[in-house]
Short mmCIF file of C-alpha atoms and ligand atoms in Angstrom, two decimals:
data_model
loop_
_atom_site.label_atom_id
_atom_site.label_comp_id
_atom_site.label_asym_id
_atom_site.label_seq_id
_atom_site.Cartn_x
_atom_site.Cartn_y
_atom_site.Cartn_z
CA UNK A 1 -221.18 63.86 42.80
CA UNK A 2 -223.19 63.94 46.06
CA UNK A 3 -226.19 66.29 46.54
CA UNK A 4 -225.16 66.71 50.04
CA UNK A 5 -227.53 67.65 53.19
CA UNK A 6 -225.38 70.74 54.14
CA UNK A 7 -227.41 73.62 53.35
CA UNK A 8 -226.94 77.09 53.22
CA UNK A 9 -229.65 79.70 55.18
CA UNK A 10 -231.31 82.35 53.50
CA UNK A 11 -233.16 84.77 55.73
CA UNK A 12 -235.97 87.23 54.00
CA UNK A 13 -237.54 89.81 55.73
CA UNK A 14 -240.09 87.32 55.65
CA UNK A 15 -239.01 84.30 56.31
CA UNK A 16 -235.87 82.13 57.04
CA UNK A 17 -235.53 78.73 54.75
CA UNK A 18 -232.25 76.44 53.97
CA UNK A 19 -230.98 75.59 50.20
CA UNK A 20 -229.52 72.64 49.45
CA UNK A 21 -225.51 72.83 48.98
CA UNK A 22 -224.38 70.18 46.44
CA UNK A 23 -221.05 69.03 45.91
CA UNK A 24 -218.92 67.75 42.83
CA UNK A 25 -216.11 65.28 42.82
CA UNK A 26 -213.90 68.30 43.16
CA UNK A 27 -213.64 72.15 43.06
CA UNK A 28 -216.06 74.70 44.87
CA UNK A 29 -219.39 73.44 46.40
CA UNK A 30 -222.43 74.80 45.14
CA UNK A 31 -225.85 76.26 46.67
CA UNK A 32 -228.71 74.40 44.80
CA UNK A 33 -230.98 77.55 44.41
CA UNK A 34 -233.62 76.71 41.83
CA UNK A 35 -235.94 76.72 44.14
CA UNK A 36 -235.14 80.71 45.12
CA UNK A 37 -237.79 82.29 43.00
CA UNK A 38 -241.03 79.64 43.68
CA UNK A 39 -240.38 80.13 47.42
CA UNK A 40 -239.36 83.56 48.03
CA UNK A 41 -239.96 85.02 45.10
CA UNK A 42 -236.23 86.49 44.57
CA UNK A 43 -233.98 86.15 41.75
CA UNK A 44 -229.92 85.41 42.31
CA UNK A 45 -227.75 88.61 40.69
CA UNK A 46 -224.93 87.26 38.85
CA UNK A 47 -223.75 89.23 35.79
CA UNK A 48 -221.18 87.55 33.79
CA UNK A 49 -221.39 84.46 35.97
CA UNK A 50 -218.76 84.95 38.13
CA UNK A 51 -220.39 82.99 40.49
CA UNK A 52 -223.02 80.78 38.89
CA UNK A 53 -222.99 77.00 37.74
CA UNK A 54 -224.47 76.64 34.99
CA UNK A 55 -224.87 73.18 35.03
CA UNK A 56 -222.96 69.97 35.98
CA UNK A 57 -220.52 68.46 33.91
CA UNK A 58 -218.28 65.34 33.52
CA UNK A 59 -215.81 66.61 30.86
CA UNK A 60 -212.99 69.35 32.03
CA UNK A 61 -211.77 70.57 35.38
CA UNK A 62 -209.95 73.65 36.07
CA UNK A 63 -208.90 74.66 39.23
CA UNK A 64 -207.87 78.25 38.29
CA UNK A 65 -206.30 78.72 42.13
CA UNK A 66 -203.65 76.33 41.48
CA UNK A 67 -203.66 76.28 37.53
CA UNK A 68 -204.76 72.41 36.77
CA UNK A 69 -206.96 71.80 33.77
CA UNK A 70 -207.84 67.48 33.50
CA UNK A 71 -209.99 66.49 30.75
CA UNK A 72 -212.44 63.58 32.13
CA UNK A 73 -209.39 63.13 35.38
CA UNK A 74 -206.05 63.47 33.00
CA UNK A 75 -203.63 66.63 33.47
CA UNK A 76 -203.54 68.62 30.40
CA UNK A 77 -199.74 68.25 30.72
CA UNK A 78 -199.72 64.67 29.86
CA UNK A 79 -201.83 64.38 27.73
CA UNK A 80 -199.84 67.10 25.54
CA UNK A 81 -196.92 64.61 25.72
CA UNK A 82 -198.46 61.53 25.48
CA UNK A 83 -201.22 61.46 23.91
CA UNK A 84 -202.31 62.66 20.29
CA UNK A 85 -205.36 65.01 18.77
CA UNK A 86 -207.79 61.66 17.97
CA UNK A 87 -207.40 60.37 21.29
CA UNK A 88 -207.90 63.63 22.92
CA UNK A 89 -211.43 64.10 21.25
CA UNK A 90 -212.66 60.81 21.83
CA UNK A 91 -211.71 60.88 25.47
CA UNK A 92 -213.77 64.29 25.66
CA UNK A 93 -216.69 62.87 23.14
CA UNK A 94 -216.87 59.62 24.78
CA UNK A 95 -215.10 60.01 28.50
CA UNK A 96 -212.52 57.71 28.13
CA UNK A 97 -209.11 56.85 26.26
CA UNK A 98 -209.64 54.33 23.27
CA UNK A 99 -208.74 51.02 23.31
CA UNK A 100 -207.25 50.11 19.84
CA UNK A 101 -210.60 48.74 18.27
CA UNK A 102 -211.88 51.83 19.44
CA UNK A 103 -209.56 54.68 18.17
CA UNK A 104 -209.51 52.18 14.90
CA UNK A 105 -213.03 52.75 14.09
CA UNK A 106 -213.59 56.72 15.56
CA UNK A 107 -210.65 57.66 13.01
CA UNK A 108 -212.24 55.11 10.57
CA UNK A 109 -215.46 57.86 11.11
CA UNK A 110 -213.66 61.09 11.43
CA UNK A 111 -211.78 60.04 8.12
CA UNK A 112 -215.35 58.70 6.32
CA UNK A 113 -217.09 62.61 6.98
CA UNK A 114 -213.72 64.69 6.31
CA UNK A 115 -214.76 65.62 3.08
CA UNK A 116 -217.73 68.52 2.14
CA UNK A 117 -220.55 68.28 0.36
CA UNK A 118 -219.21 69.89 -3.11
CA UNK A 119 -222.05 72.27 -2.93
CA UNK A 120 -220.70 73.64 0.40
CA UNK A 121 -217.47 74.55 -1.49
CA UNK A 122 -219.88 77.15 -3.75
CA UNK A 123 -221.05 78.66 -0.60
CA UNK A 124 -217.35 80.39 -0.44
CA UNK A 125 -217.44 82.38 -3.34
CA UNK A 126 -220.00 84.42 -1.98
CA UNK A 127 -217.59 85.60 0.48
CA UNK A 128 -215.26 88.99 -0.41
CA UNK A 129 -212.00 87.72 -1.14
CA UNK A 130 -210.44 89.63 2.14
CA UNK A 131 -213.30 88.62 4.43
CA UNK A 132 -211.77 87.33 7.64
CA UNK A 133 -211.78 83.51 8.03
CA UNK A 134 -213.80 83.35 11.10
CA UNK A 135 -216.29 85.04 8.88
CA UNK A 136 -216.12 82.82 6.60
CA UNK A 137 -216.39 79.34 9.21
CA UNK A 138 -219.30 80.75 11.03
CA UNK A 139 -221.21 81.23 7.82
CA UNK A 140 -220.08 77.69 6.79
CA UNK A 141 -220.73 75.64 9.56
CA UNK A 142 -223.87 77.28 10.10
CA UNK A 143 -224.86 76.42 6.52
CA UNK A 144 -224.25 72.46 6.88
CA UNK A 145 -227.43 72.39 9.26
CA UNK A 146 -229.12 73.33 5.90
CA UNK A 147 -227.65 70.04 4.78
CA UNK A 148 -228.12 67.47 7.77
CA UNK A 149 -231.32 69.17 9.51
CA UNK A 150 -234.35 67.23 8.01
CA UNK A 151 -232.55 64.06 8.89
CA UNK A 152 -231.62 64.28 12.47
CA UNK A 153 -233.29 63.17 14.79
CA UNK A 154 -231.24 64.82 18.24
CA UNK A 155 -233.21 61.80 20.72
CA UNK A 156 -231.03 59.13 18.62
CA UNK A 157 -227.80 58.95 20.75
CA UNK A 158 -226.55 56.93 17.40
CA UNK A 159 -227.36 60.12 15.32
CA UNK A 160 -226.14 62.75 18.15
CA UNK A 161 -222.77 60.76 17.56
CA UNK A 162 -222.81 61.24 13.99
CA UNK A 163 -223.61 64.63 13.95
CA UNK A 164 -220.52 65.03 16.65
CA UNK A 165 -218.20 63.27 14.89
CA UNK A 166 -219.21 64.77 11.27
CA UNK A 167 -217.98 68.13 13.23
CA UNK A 168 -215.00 67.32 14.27
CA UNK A 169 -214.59 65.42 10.54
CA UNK A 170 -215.25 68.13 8.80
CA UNK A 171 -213.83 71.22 10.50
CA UNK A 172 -210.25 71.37 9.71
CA UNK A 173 -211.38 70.90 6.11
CA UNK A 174 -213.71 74.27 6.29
CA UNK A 175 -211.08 76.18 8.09
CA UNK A 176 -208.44 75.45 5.46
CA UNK A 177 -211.03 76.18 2.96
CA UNK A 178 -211.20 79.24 4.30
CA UNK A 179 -207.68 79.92 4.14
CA UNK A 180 -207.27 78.62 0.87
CA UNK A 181 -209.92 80.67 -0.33
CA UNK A 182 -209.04 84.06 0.84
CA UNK A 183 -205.39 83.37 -0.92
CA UNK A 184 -206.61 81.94 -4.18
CA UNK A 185 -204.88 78.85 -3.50
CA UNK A 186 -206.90 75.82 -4.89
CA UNK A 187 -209.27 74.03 -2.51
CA UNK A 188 -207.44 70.81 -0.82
CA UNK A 189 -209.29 67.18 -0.23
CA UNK A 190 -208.51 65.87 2.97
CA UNK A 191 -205.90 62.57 2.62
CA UNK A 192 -206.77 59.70 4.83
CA UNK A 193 -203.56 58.13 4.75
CA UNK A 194 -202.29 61.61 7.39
CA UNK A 195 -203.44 62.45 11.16
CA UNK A 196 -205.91 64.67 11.80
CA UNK A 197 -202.76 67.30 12.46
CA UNK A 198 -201.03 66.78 9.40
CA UNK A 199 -203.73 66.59 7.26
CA UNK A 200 -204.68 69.78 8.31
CA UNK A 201 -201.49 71.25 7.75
CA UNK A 202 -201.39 69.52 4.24
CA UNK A 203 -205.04 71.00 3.35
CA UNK A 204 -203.99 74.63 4.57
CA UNK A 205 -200.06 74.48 3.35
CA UNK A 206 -200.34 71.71 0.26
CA UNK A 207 -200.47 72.66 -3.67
CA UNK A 208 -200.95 70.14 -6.17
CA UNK A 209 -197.93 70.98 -8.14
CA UNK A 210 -195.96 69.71 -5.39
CA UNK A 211 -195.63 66.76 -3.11
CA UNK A 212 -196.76 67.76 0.39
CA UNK A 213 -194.20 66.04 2.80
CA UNK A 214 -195.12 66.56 6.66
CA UNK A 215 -192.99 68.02 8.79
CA UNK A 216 -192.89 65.78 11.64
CA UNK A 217 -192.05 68.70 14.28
CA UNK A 218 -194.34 71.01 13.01
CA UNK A 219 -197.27 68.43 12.64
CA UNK A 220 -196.66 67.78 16.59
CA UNK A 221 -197.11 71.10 17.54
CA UNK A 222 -200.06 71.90 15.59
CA UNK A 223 -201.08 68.66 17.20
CA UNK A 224 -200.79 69.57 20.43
CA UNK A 225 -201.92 73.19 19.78
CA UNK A 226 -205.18 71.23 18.85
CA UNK A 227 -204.75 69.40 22.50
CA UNK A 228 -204.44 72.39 24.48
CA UNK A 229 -207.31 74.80 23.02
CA UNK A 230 -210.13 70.86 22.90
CA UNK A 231 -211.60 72.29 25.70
CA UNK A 232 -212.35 74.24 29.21
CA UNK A 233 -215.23 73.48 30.56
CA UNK A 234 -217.69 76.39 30.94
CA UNK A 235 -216.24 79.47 28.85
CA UNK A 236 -217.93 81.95 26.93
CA UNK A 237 -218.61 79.59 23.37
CA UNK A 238 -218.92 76.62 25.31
CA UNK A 239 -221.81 78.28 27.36
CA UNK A 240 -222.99 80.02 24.13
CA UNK A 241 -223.34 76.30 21.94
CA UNK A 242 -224.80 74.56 25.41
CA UNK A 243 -227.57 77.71 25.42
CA UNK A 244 -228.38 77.02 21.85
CA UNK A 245 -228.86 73.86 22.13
CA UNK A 246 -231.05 73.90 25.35
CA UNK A 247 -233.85 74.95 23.05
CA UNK A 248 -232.89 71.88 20.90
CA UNK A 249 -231.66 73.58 18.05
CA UNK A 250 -230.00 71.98 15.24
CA UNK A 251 -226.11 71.03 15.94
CA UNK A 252 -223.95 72.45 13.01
CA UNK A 253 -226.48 75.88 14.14
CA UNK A 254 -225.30 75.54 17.72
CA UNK A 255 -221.46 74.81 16.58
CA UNK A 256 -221.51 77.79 14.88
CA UNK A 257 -222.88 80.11 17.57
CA UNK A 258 -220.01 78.62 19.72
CA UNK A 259 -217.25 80.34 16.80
CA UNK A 260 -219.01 83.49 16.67
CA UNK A 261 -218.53 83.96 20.48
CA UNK A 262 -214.92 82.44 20.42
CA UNK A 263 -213.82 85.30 18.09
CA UNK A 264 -214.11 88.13 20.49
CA UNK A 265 -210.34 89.34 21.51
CA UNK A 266 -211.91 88.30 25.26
CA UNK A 267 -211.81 84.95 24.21
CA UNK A 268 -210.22 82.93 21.28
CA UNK A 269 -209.87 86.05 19.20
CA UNK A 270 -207.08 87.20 21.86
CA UNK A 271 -204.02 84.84 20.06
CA UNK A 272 -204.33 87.66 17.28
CA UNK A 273 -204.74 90.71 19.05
CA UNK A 274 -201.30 89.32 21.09
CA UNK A 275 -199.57 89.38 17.57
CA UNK A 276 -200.88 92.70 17.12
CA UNK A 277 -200.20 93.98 20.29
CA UNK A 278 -196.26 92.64 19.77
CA UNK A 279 -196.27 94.03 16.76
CA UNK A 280 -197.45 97.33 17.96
CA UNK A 281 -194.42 97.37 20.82
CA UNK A 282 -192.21 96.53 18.04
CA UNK A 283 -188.93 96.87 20.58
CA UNK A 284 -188.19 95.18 23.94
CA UNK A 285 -187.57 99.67 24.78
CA UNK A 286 -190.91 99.97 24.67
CA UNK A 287 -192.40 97.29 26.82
CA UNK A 288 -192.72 99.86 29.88
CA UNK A 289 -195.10 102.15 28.01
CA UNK A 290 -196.94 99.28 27.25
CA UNK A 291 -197.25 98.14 30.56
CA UNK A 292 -197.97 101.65 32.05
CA UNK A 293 -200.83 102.00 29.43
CA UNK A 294 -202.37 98.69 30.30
CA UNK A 295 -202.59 99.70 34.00
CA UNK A 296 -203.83 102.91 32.95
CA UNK A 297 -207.40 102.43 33.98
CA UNK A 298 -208.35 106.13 31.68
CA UNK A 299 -207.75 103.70 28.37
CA UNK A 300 -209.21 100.34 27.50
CA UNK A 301 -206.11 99.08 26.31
CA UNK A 302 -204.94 95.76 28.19
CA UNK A 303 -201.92 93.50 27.99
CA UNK A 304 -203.65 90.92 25.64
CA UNK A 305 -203.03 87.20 26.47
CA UNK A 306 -202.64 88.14 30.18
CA UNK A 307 -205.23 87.33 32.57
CA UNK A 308 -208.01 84.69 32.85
CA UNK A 309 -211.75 84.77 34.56
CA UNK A 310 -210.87 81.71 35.95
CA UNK A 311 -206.80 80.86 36.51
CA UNK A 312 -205.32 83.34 39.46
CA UNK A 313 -202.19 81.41 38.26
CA UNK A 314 -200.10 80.34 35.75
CA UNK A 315 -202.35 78.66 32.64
CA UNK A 316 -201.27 75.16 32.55
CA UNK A 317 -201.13 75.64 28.41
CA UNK A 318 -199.62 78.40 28.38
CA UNK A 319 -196.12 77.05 29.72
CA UNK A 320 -196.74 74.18 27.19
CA UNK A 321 -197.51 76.41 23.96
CA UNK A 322 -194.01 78.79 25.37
CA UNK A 323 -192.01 75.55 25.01
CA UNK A 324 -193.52 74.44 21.79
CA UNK A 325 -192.50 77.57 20.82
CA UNK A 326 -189.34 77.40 21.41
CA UNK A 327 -189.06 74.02 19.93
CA UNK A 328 -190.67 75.10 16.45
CA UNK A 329 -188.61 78.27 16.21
CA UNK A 330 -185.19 76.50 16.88
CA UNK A 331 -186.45 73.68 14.46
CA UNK A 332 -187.35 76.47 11.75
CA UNK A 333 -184.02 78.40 12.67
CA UNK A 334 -185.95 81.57 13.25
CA UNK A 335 -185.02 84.56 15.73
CA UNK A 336 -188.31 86.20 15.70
CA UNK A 337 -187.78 89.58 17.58
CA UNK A 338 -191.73 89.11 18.91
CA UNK A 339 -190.45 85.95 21.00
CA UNK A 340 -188.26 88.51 22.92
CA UNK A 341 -190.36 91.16 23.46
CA UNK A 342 -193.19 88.42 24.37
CA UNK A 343 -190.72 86.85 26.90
CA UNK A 344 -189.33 90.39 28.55
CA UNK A 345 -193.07 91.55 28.50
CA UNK A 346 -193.96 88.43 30.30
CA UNK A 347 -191.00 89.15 32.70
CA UNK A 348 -191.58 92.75 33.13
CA UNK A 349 -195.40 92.35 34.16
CA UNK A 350 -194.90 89.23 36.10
CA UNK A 351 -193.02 91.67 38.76
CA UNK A 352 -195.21 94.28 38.59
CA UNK A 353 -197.63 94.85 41.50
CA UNK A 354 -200.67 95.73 39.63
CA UNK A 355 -200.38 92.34 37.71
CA UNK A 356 -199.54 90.49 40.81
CA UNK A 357 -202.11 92.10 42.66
CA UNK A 358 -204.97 90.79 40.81
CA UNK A 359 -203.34 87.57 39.69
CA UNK A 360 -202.57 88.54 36.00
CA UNK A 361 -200.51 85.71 34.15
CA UNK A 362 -199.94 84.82 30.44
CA UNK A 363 -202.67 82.45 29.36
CA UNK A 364 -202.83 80.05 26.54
CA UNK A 365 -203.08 82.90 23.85
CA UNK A 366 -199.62 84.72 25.11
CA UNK A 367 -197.08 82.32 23.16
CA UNK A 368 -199.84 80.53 20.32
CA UNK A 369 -199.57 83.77 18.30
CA UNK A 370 -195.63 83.41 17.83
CA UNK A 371 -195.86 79.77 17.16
CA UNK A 372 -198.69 79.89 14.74
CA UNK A 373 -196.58 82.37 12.77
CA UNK A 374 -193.55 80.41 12.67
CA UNK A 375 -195.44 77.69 11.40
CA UNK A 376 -196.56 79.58 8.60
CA UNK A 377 -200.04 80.99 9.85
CA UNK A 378 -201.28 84.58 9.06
CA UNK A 379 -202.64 86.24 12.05
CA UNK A 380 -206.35 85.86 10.95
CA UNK A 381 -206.07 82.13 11.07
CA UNK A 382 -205.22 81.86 14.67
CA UNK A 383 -208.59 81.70 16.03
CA UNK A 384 -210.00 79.66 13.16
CA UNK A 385 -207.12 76.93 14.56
CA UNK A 386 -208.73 77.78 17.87
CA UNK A 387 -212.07 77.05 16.79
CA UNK A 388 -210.88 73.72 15.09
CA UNK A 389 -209.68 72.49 18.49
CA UNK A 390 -212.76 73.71 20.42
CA UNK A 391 -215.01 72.40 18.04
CA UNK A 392 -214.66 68.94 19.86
CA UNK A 393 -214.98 70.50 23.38
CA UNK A 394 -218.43 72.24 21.92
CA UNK A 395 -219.35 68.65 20.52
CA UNK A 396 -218.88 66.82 24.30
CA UNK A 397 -220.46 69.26 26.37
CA UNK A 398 -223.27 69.21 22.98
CA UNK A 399 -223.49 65.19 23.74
CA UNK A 400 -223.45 65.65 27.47
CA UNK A 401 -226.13 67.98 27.16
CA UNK A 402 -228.61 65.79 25.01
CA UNK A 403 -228.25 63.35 27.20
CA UNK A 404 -228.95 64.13 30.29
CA UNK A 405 -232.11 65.68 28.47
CA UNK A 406 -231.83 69.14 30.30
CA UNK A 407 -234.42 71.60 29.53
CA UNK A 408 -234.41 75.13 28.32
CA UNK A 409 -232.20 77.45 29.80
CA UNK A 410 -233.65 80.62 30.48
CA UNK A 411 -232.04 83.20 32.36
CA UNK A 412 -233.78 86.37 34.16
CA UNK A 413 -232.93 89.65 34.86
CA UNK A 414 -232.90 92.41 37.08
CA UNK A 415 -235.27 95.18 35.17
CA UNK A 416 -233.61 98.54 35.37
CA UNK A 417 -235.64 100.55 32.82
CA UNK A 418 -239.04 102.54 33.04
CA UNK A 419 -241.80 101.68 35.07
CA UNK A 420 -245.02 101.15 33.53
CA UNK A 421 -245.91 104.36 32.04
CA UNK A 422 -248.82 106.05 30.29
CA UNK A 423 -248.79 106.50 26.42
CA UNK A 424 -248.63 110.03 25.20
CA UNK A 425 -251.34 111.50 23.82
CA UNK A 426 -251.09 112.81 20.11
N1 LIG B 1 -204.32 93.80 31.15
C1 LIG B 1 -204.46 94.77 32.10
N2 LIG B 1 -205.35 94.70 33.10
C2 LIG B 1 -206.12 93.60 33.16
C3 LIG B 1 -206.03 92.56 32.21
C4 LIG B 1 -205.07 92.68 31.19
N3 LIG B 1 -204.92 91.74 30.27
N4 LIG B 1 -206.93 91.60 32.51
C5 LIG B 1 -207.58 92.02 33.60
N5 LIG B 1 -207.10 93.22 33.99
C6 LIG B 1 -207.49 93.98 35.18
C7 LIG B 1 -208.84 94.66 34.99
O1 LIG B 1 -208.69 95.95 34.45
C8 LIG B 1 -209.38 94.67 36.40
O2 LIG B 1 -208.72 95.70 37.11
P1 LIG B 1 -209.51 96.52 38.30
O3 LIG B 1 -209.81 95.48 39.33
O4 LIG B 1 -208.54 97.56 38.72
O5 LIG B 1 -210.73 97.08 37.64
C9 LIG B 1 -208.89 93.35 36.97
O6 LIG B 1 -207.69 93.03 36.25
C10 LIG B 1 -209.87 92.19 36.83
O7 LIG B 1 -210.25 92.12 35.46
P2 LIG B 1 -211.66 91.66 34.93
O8 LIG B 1 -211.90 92.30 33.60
O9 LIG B 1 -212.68 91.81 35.99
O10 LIG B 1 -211.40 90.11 34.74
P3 LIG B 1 -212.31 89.16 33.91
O11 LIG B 1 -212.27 87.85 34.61
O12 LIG B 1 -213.63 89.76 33.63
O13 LIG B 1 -211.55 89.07 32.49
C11 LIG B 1 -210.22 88.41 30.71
C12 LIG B 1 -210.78 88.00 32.07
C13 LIG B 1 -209.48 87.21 30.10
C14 LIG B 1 -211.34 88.79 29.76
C15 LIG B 1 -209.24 89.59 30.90
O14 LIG B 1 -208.19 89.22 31.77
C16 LIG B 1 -208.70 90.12 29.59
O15 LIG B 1 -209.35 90.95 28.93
N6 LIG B 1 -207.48 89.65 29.16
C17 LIG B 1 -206.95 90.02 27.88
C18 LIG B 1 -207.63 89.19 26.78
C19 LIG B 1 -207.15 87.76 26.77
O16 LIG B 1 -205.97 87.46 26.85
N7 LIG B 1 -208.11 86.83 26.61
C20 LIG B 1 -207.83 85.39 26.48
C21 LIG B 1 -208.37 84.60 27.61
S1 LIG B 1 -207.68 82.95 27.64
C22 LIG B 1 -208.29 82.17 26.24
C23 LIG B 1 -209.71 81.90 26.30
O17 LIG B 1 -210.19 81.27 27.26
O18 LIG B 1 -210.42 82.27 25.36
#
């Protein structure tokens, strides 16, 4: 990253000045303007962000234009096929791939914080039976800063990685506690002698009257499920946990604003509403009504798991996810009719000119839905997996954050509302 000498001119009424223009190692240049306000007194307008940097990161690159995501310089793509969940988060946590020793003692960490507090198990049968499970994780995660708060110290990088990695530890193990819970199935300890994938799978799927036996295909997709959804960069949770913790607020606090804001069907929540929405077409003859009432601008309703704020391309995941897909389905010899109408939908709107118009593809949330399903998921889990993954994501940008000891953020605002106004008289 250079903070380069090109500047950009900005002429007032008043006066003319240059801003700095800074540039990353790749991807759009930026126009330093923190100094905008102190020297003319004028604020930048940028609702939703659509042009705005928050900040500068070393973690995840998307180039939405040509639809590449790297984490820390590696293409999504291989590391799907090459690599595996543990490796994934420590290369995000830590910025680079473990050597041996490395990966030995990170899984040797992950494995020492999987299980919860006992205590943290009571905290779920306060919760109605049917609550949803992201109801359920938010409250939970939140809760554990009630256990590690008085503790932590967030200036001790040792402790910041301890806190990071007890997240990542301990996740999986409240999101299949949340599952568990809401079907009365008894609560599952986490077994060291699985990967983080199929432990998860035996914590959500396992009983104790019967041996749980991994299924090797089905532990590599959830795998790489957890791979693809780690993280990307600056999105909606990921800005929402680095806010929190500007002020310095307590991790498992932050982590848990970040899964409140994934669970909007704008963002994570999306891989269910796609189910739904499937569900809701029900037959591959009624995919044009669909598509007519998505470009309808008189209704809300929108093709869900089409579109992205930042790819005007294909989503590198989402042709990943489509194949895994296909692989799980085949594996599980299952013809689900939602595949179909999820691939002639995808067709269908892919030639249509309001979609190509404004650079409408499937993203990452278009084919997760029918996989999830086939793997045995309910619809209301789909997010929670979502929020498993992106818990490590939330964690790096949490660590890069702390470090580089940034301040509070603090955004303004254009005021809109009354002037300054006498008070009525009684
Ligand atoms: N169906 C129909 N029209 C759409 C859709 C869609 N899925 N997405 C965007 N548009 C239209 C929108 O109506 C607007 O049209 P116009 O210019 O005529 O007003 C135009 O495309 C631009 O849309 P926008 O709302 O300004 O785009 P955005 O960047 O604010 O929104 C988005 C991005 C993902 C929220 C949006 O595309 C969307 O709601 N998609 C469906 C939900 C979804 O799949 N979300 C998952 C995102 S990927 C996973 C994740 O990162 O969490």
């Amino acid at each position: 990253m250079s903070d380069s000498f090109v500047t950009a001119k900005i002429t007032t009424s008043e006066e003319e000045s240059s801003l700095p223009i800074l540039e990353g190692t790749m991807g759009p240049k930026a126009v330093d303007i923190q100094t905008l306000y102190g020297r003319h007194g004028l604020l930048a307008f940028d609702p939703g962000f659509r042009s705005t940097a928050s900040c500068k990161s070393a973690i995840t690159y998307v180039d939405g234009d040509k639809g590449v995501l790297l984490y820390r310089g590696y293409p999504i793509e291989e590391l799907a096929e090459k690599s595996n969940f543990i490796e994934v988060a420590y290369l995000l946590m830590f910025g680079q791939l473990p050597d041996q020793k490395q990966i030995q003692e990170f899984t040797g960490n992950v494995h020492h914080f999987s299980v919860l507090h006992e205590q943290v198990l009571s905290f779920y049968q306060g919760f109605r039976r049917d609550a949803h499970p992201m109801a359920i994780i938010v409250g939970t995660v939140g809760a554990l800063s009630a256990f590690y708060h008085d503790h932590m110290d967030i200036n001790d990088p040792v402790q910041r990685t301890m806190a990071a990695t007890r997240l990542v530890a301990k996740i999986p193990t409240i999101a299949a506690a949340a599952y568990t819970y809401s079907v009365g199935h008894p609560h599952r300890y986490p077994d060291n002698a699985l990967d983080y994938a199929s432990n998860f799978m035996q914590m959500v799927f396992g009983m104790p009257n019967k041996e749980f036996v991994p299924d090797p295909v089905l532990c590599r997709a959830m795998d790489r499920i957890l791979i693809l959804h780690a993280d990307h960069e600056q999105n909606a949770s990921t800005s929402t946990v680095r806010l929190a913790a500007s002020s310095g607020a307590n991790p498992f606090a932050c982590i848990a604003s970040g899964i409140a804001s994934l669970w909007g069907p704008a963002h994570g929540g999306a891989n269910e509403a796609v189910l739904m929405m499937l569900e809701e077409i029900g037959d591959v003859k009624n995919i044009p009504k669909a598509v007519n009432r998505a470009k309808d601008k008189s209704n809300d309703y929108r093709l869900m798991g089409f579109g992205h704020r930042v790819y005007k391309n294909f989503d590198p995941r989402a042709r990943v996810i489509q194949k895994s897909a296909r692989e799980v389905l085949e594996h599980m010899g299952i013809n689900d009719p939602l595949l179909e109408i999820a691939v002639r939908l995808e067709e269908i709107a892919l030639k249509d000119e309001y979609f190509i118009e404004r650079k409408l593809y499937p993203n990452v949330d278009f084919y997760s839905g029918i996989l999830l399903r086939a793997m045995g998921f309910p619809n209301n889990m789909f997010t929670v997996i979502f929020a498993v993954a992106r818990t490590v994501g939330w964690v790096s940008h949490w660590l890069e954050l702390q470090h580089e000891g940034h301040g509070i953020d603090r955004p303004r605002q254009l005021y809109v509302g009354e002037a300054r106004r006498p008070y009525p008289h009684k």
